[in-house]
Coordinates of C-alpha atoms and ligand atoms in Angstrom, one line a residue:
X1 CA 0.0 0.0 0.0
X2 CA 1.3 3.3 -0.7
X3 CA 1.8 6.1 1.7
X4 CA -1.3 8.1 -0.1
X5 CA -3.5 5.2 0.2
X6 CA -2.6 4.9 3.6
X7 CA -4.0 8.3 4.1
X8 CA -7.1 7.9 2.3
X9 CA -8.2 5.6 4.4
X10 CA -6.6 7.4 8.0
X11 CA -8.7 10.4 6.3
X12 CA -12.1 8.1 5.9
X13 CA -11.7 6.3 9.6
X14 CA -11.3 9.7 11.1
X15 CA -14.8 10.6 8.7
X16 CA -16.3 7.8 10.1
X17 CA -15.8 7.9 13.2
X18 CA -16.9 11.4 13.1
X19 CA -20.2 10.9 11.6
X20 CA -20.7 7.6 13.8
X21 CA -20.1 9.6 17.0
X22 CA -22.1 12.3 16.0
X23 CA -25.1 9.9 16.3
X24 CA -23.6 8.6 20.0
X25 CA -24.0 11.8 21.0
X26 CA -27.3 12.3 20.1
X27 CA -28.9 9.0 21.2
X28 CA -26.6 9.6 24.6
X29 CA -29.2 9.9 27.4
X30 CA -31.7 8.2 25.8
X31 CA -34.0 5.4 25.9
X32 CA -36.5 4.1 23.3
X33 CA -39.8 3.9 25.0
X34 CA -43.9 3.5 23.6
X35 CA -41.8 4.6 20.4
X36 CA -39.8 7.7 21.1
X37 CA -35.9 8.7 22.1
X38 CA -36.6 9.7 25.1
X39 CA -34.7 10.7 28.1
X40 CA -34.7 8.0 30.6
X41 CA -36.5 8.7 34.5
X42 CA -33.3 7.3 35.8
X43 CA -30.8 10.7 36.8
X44 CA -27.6 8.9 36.3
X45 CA -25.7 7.6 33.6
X46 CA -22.6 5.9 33.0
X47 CA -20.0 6.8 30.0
X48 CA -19.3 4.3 27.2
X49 CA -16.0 4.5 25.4
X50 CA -14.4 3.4 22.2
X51 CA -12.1 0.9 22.7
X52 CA -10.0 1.9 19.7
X53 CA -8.8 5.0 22.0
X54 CA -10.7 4.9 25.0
X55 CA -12.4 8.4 24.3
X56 CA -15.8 8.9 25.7
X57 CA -18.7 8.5 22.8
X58 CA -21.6 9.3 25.2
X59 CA -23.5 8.5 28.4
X60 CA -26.0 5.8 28.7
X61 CA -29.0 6.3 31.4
X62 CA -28.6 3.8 34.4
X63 CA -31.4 2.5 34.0
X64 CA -33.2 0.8 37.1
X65 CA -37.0 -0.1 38.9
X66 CA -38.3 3.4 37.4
X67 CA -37.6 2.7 33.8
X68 CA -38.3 -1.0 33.5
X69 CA -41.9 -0.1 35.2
X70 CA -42.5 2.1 32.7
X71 CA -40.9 -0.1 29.5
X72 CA -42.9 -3.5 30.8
X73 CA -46.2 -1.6 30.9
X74 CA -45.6 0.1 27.6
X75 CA -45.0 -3.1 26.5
X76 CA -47.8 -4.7 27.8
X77 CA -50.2 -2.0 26.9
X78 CA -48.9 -2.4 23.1
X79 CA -49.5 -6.7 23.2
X80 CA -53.0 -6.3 23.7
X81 CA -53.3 -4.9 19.7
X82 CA -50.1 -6.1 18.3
X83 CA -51.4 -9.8 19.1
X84 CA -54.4 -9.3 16.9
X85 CA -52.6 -8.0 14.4
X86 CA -52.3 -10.9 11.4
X87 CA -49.2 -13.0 11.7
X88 CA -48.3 -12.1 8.6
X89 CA -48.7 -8.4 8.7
X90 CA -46.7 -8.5 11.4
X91 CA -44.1 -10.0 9.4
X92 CA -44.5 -7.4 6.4
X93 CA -44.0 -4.9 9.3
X94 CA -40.3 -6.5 9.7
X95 CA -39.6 -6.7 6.7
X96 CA -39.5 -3.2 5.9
X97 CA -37.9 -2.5 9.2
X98 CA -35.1 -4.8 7.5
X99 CA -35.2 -2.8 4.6
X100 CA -34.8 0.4 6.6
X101 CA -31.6 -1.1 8.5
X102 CA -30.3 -1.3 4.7
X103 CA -31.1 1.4 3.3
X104 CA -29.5 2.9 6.7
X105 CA -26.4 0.3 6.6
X106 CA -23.9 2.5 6.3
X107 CA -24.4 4.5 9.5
X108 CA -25.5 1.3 11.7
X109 CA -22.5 -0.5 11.1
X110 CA -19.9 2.7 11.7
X111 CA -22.0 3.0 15.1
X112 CA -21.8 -0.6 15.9
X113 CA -17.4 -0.8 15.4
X114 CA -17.4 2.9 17.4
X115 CA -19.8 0.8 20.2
X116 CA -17.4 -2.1 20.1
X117 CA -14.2 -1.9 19.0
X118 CA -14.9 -4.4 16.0
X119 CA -13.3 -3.6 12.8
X120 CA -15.8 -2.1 9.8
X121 CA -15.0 -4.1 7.1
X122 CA -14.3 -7.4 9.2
X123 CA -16.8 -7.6 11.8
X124 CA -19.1 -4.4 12.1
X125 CA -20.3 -4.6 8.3
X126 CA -21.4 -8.7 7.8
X127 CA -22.6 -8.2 11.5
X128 CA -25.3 -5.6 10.1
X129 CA -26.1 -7.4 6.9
X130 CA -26.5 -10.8 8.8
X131 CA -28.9 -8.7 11.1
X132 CA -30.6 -7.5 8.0
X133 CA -31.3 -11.1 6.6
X134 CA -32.1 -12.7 10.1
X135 CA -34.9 -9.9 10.5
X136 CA -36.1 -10.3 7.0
X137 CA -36.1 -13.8 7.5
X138 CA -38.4 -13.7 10.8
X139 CA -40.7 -11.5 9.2
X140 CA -41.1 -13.8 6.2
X141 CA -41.9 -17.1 8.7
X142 CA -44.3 -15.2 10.7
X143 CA -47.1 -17.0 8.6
X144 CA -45.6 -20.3 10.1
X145 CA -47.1 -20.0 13.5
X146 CA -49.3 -23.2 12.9
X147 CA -51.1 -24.9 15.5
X148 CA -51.7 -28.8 14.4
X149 CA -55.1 -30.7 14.4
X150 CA -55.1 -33.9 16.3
X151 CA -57.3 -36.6 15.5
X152 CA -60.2 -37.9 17.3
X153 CA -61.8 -40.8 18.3
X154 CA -65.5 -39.2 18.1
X155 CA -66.2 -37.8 14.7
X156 CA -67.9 -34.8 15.8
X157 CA -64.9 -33.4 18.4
X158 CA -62.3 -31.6 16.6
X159 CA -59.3 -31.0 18.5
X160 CA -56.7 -29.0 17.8
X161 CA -53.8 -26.5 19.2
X162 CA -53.3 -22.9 18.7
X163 CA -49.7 -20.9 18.5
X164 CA -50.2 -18.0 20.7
X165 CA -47.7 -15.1 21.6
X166 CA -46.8 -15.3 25.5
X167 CA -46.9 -11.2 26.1
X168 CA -44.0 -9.4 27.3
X169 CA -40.7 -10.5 26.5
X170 CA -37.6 -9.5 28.5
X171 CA -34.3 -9.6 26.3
X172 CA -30.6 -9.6 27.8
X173 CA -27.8 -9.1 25.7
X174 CA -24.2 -8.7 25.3
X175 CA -21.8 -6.9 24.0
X176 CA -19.9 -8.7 21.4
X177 CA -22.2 -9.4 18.9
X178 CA -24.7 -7.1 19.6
X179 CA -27.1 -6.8 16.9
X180 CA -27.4 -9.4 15.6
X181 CA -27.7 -11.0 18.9
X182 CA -30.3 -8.0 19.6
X183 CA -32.3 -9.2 16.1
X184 CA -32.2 -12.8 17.1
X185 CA -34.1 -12.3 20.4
X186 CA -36.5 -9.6 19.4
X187 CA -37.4 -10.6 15.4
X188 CA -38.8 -13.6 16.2
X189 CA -40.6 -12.4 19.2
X190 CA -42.4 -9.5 17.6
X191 CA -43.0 -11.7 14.6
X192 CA -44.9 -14.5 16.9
X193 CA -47.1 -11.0 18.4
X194 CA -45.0 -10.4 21.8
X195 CA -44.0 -6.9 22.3
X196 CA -40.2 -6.6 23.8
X197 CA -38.1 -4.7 26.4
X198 CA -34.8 -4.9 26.0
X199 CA -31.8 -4.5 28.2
X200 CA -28.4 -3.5 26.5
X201 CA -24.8 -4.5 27.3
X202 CA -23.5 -2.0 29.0
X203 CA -20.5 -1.6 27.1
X204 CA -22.4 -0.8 23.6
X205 CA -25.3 0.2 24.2
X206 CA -25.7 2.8 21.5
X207 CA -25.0 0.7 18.5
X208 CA -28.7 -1.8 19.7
X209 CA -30.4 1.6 20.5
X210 CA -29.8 3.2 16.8
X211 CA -30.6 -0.3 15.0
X212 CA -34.3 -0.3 17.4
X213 CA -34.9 3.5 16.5
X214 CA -34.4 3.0 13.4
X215 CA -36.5 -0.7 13.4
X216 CA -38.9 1.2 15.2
X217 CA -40.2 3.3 11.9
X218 CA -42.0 0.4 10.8
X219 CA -43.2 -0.9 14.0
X220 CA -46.5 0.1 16.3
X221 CA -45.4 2.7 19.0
X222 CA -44.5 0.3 22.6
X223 CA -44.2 -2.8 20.3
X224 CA -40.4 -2.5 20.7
X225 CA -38.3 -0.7 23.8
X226 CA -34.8 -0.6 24.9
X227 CA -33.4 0.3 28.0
X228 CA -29.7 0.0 29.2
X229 CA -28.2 -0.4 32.7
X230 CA -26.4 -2.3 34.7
X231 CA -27.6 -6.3 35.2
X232 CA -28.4 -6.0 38.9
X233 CA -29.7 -2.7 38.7
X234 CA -31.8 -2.9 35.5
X235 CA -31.5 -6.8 34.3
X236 CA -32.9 -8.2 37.3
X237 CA -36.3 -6.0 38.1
X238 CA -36.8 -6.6 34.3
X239 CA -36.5 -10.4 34.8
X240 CA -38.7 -10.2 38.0
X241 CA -41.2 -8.2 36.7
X242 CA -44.9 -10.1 37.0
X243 CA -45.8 -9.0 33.6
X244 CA -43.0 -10.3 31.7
X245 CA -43.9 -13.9 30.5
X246 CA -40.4 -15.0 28.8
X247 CA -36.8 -13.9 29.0
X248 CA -34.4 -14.4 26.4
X249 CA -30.6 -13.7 27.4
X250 CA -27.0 -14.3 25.6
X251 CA -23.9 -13.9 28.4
X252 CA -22.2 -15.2 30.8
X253 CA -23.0 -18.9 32.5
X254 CA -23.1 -17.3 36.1
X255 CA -25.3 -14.5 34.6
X256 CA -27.5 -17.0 32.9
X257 CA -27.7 -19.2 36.2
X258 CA -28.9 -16.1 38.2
X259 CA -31.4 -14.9 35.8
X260 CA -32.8 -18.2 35.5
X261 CA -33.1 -18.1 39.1
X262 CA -35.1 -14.9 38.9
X263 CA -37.7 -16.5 36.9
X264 CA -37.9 -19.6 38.5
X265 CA -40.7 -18.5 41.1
X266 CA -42.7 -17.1 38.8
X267 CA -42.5 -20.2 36.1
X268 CA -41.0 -18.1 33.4
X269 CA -39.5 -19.6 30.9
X270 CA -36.2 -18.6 29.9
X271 CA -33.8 -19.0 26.6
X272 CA -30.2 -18.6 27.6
X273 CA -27.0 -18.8 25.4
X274 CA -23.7 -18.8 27.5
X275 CA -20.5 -19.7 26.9
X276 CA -17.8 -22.1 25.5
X277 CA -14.5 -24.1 25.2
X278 CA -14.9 -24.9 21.8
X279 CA -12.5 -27.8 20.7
X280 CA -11.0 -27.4 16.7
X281 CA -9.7 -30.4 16.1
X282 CA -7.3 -31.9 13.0
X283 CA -6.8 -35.4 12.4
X284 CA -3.4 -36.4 10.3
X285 CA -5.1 -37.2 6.8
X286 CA -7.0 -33.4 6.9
X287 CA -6.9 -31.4 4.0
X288 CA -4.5 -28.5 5.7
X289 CA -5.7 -26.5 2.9
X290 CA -9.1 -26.3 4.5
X291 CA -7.6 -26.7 8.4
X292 CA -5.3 -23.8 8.9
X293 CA -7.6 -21.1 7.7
X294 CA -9.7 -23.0 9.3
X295 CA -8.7 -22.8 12.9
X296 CA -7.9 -19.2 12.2
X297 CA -11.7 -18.3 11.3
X298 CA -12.7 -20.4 14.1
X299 CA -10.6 -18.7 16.8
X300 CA -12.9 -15.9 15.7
X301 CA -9.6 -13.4 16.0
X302 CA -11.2 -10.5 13.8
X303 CA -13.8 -10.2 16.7
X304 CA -10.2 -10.3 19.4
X305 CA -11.9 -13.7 20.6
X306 CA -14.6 -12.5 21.9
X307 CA -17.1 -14.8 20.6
X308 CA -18.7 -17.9 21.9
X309 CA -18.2 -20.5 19.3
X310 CA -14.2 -19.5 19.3
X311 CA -12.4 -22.5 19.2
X312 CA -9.9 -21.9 21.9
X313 CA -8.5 -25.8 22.4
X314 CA -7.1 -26.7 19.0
X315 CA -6.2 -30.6 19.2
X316 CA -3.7 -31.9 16.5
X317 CA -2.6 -35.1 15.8
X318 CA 1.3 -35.6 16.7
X319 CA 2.3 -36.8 13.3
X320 CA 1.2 -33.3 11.6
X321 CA 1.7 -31.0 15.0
X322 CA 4.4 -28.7 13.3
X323 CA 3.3 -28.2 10.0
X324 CA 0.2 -27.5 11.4
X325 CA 1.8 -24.8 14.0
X326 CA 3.7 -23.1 11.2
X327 CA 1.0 -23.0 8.6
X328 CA -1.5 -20.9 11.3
X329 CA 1.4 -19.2 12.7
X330 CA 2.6 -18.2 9.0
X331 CA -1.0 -16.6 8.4
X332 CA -1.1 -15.2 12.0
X333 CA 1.2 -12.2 10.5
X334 CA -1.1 -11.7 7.9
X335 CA -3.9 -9.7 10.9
X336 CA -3.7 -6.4 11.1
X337 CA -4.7 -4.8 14.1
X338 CA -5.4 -1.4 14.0
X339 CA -8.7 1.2 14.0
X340 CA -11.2 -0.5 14.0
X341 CA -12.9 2.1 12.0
X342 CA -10.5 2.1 9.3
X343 CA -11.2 -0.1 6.3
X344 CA -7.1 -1.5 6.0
X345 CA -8.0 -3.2 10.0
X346 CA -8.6 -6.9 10.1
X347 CA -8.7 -7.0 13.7
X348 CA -10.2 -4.3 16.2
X349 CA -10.3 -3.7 20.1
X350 CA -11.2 -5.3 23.2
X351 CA -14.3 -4.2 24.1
X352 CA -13.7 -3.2 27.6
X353 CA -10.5 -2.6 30.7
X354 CA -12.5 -5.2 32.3
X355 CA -12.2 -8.0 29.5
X356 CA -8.4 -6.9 28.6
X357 CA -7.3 -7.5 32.3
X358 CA -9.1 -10.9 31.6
X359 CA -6.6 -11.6 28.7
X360 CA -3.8 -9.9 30.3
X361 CA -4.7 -11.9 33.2
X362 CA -4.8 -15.3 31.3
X363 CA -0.8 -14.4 29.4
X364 CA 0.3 -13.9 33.0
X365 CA -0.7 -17.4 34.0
X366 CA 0.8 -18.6 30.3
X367 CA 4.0 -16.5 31.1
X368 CA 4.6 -18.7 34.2
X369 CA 3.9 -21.9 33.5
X370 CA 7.1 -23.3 32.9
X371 CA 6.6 -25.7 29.5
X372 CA 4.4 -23.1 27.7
X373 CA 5.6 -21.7 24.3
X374 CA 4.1 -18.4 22.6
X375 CA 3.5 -19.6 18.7
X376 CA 2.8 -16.2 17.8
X377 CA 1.5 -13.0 19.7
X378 CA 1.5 -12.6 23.8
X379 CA 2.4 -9.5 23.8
X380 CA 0.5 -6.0 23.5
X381 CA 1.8 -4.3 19.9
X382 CA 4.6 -1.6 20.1
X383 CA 3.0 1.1 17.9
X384 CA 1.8 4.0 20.3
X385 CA -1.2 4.5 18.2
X386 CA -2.6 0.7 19.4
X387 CA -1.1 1.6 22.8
X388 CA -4.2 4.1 23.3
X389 CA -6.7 1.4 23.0
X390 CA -6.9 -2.1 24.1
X391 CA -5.2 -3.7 21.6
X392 CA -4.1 -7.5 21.6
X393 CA -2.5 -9.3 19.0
X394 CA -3.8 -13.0 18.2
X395 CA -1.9 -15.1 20.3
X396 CA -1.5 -18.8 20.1
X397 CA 0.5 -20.7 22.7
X398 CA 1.3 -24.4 23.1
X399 CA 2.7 -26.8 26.5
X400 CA -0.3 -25.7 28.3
X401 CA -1.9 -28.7 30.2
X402 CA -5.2 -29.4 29.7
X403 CA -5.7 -28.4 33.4
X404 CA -4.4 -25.0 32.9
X405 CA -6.6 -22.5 33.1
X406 CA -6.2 -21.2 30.2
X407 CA -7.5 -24.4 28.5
X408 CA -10.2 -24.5 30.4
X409 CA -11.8 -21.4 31.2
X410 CA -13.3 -19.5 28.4
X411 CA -11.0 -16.7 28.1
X412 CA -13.2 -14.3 25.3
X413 CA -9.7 -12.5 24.0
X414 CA -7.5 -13.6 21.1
X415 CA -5.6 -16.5 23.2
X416 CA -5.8 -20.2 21.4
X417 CA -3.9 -23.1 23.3
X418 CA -2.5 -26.0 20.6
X419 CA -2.4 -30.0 22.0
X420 CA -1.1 -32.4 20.6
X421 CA -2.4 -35.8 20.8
X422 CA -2.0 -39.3 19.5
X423 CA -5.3 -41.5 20.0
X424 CA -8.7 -40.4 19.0
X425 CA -10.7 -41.8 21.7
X426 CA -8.2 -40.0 24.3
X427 CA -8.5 -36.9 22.0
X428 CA -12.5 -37.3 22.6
X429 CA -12.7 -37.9 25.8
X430 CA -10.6 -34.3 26.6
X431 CA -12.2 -32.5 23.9
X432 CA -15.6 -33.3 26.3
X433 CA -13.7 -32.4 29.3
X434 CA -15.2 -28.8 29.9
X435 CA -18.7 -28.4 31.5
X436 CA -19.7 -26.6 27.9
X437 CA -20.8 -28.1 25.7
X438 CA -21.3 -25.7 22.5
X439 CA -19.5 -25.5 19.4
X440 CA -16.8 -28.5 17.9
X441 CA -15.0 -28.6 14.6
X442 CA -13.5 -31.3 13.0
X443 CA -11.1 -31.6 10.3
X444 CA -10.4 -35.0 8.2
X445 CA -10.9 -36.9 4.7
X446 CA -12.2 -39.4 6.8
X447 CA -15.9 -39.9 6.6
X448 CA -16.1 -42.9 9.1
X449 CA -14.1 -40.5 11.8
X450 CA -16.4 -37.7 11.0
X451 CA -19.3 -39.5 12.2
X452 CA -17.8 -41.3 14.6
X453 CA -17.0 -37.5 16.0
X454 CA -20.5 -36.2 15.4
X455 CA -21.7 -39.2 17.3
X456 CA -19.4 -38.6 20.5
X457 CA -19.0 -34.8 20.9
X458 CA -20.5 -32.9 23.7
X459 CA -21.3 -29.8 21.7
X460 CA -24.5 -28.5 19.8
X461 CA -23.1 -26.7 16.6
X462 CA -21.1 -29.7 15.3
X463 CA -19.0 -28.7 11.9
X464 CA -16.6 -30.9 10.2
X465 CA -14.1 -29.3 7.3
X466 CA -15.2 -26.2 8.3
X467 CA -15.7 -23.3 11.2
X468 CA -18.3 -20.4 10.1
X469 CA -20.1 -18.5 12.4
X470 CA -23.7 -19.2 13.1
X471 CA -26.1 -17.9 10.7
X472 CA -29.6 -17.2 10.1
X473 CA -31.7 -20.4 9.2
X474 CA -29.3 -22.8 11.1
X475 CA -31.1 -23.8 14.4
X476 CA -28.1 -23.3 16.8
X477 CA -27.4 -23.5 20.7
X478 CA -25.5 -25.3 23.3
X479 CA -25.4 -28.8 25.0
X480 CA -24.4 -29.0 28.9
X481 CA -23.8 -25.8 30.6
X482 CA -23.4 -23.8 27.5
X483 CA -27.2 -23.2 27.8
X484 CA -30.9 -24.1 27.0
X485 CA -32.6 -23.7 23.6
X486 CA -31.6 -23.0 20.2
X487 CA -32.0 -19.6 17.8
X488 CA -31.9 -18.2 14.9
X489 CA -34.6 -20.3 12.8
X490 CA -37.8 -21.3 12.3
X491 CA -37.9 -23.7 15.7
X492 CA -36.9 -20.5 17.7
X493 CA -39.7 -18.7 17.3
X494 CA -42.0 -21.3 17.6
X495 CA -40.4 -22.8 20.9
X496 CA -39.4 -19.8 22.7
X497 CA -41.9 -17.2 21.9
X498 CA -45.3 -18.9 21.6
X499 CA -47.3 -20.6 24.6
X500 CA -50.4 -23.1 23.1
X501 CA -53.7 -24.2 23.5
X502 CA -55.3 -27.5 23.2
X503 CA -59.0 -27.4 22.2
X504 CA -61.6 -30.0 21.9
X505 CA -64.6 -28.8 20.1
X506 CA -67.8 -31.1 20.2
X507 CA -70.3 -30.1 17.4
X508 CA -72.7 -30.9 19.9
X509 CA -73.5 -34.8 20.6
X510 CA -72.6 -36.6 23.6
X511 CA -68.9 -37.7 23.8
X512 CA -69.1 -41.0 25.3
X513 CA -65.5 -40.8 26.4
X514 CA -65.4 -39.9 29.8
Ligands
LIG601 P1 -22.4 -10.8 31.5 O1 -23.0 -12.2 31.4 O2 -22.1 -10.3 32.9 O3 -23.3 -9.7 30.8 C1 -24.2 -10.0 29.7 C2 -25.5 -9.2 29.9 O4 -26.1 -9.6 31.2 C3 -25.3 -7.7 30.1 O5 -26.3 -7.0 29.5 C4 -25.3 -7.5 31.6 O6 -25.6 -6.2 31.9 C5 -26.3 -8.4 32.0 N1 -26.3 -8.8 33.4 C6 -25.2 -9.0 34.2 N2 -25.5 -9.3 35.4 C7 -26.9 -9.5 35.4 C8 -27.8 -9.8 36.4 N3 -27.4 -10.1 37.7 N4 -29.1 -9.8 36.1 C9 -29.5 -9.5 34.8 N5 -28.7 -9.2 33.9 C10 -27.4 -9.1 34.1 O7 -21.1 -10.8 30.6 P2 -19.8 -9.8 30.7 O8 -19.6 -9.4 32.1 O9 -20.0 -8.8 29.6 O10 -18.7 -10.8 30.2 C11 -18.1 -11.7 31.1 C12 -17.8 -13.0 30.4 O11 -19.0 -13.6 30.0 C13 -17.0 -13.0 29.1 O12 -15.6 -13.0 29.4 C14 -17.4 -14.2 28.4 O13 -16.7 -15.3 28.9 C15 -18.9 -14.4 28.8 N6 -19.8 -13.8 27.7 C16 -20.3 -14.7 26.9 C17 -21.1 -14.2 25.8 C18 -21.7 -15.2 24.8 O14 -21.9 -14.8 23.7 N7 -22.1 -16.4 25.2 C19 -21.3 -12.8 25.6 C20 -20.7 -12.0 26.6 C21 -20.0 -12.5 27.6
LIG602 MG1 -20.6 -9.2 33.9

């Protein structure tokens, strides 16, 4: 790249991130209630940064009791019409909010890598159109909220179950992913007839509050409401409150375990996607063509790690180990880490202090084991420019035990741990060795292994030859303690966000069944 070019796109980073913080500014303060930007009750707010630089891009009301009162009744004053709405005008509703996060695009995804840290043209750009097409796609199914008939032994009872919305949905999300986690929860709740009150990640909160203003447009005022706050503060009256009928949450396993625990007296329901340990795994006759890239996409390092299919443990078998190691290592230099909002970065910021400590934390405990090598990375870059934000190379390290730490806790930085290993079945039985249980991939010419693997993992999203991130149409969720349900297709809005009927309807002669 020449020096100009370089500048072009300095210039057109700094543009965009001038234009995205513009609109940071103006949502800052703000909540989306009964369908305005409105300034939350709550007096306080909290300041949200760029990670890229750590400069402030606007303050976020604390929201608590005061504001979830208000966004539940909203909510519940809105379900009463919106559930007689048609399914499927509901669904045309979507729609065109989809098309108004397109023709918007642009904007949504320079707010979303200001909010987070995640590079544009990586991360911040298929993140929006992937929310685009998972909206779209929940409006088009909302005509697929089919009851069934059942049959009968008496010819003139006809019995049969409805697919009704439950009412007031409370949604919990994080930061790393956050629209299209955001769509995920509320697209197939508002196309099934709930109305939705969502809780933001503290850390971007602006980027979810844009995409629902502008979603909003095409939507029935109090239909769809966002709040932010902190998760005892704000997260757990909006879990508790009687009016909420389902919650819906993507985080953290302790976080999931408490909130199901708020909804447990009330009989709530609740949808939860946590975490993972994700095994990548390569047996000697894989097609290394396919495998390195491979474990690189799958260590999700243009998102720093911070995603919950990451495959963190990579397993490879001994007779391949260093050609393996120098083929990822090789591409490794090929990341470039830099501003997120400029289009030459491959790899962005961590969101938060709070989650760097966590991966400075996790290279300490490398540092000091004594057999661990660092394959590439473990070590923050030397340019002053990434010394402003919280920058972290991708780092891949090997003669960590299994027992370490860091092959065992899910770290959610840019840290990958190799093993080697000789046997399959022992290669199994540690790959299943975490209490998650939600994303494995595989990589052989070997069909008989492949389903031998399939049959034996512990894991939910199960890939073979290949590690892609989930996607819209493909059912997907964890096994064990890496959560309850699945999302993102048709069976998540029909299991999560719908409560039924059974009706048995006599035409009017005696049933002689008791
Ligand atoms: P977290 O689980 O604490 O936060 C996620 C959401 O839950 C946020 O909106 C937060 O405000 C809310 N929350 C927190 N405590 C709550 C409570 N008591 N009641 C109701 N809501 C509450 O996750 P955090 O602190 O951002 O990240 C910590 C770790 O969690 C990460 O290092 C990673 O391991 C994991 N994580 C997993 C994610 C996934 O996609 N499965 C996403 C984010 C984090
Ligand atoms: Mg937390």
């Amino acid at each position: 790249m020449t020096d100009l070019a370089m500048t072009d796109n300095q210039t057109a980073a700094m543009q965009n991130a001038a234009q995205a913080l513009a609109e940071t500014r103006r949502l800052s303060g703000k909540v989306l209630i009964d369908g305005q930007l409105r300034k939350a009750q709550a007096e306080e707010n909290f300041e949200v940064i760029h990670p890229g630089d750590l400069s402030v891009i606007g303050q976020a009301p604390k929201c608590g009791k005061a504001d979830v009162d208000t966004a539940v009744e909203v909510a519940h004053k809105a379900f009463v019409k919106w559930k007689t709405v048609a399914a499927r005008d509901r669904g045309r509703m979507l729609q065109k909010a989809a098309d108004a996060i397109e023709a918007n695009a642009a904007m949504v995804e320079r707010v979303l890598a200001l909010d987070t840290g995640n590079a544009l043209r990586t991360q911040a750009r298929p993140e929006t159109g992937s929310s685009i097409d998972l909206t779209r796609m929940f409006g088009g199914l909302a005509g697929e909220l089919k009851g069934e008939t059942i049959p009968s032994a008496h010819p003139d009872v006809l019995q049969y179950s409805t697919r009704d919305p439950v009412g007031v949905v409370a949604g919990i999300i994080p930061w790393n992913a956050p629209l299209f986690l955001f769509v995920a929860k509320v697209a197939p709740a508002i196309a099934a007839g709930n109305t939705v009150v969502v809780k933001t990640a503290e850390q971007a909160p602006f980027c979810v509050l844009f995409l629902a203003e502008i979603m909003n447009r095409e939507l029935p005022p109090g239909v769809l409401n966002v709040i932010s706050g902190y998760g005892e503060d704000c997260g757990k009256p909006l879990v508790e409150h009687p009016a909420v009928r389902k919650v819906t949450f993507t985080g953290s396993l302790a976080v999931g375990q408490a909130i199901a625990s708020y909804a447990a007296p009330k009989l709530c329901p609740v949808t939860l996607e946590l975490g993972g340990k994700n095994p990548s795994i390569v047996l000697q006759d894989a097609d290394l063509d396919l495998a390195i890239p491979g474990i690189i996409d799958g260590m999700r390092y243009t998102r720093q790690g911070q995603a919950c299919t990451a495959g963190t443990r990579v397993f490879v078998q001994e007779s391949i180990y260093d050609q393996v190691v120098a083929g990822v290592t090789a591409k490794l230099a090929d990341i470039k880490l830099g501003n997120p909002m400029d289009e030459a970065t491959d790899m962005g910021a961590i969101i938060s202090a709070e989650q760097f400590q966590r991966t400075l934390h996790y290279m300490e405990i490398a540092h000091n084991t004594p057999d661990a090598r660092v394959l590439f990375g473990g070590q923050r870059p030397s340019d002053p420019e990434l010394g402003k934000g919280y920058f972290y190379p991708p780092t891949l390290l090997d003669g960590l035990p299994l027992t370490s730490e860091l092959c065992q806790d899910e770290i959610f930085g840019p840290v990958a741990t190799v093993l080697p290993f000789t046997s399959f079945d022992e290669m199994i039985v540690n790959a299943n060795d975490t209490p998650y249980g939600l994303a494995a991939n595989l990589w052989t010419r070997d069909l008989s292994r492949a389903m031998e693997y399939v049959d034996r993992i512990e894991a939910g999203f199960v890939q073979v030859n290949q590690c892609v991130a989930p996607r819209s149409n493909v059912s997907y969720g964890g096994l064990k303690m890496s959560g309850l349900g699945k999302e993102y297709a048709l069976d998540s809005m029909l299991n999560h966000f719908t409560c039924s009927k059974t009706v048995l309807i006599n035409r009017g002669t005696p049933n002689p069944g008791l």
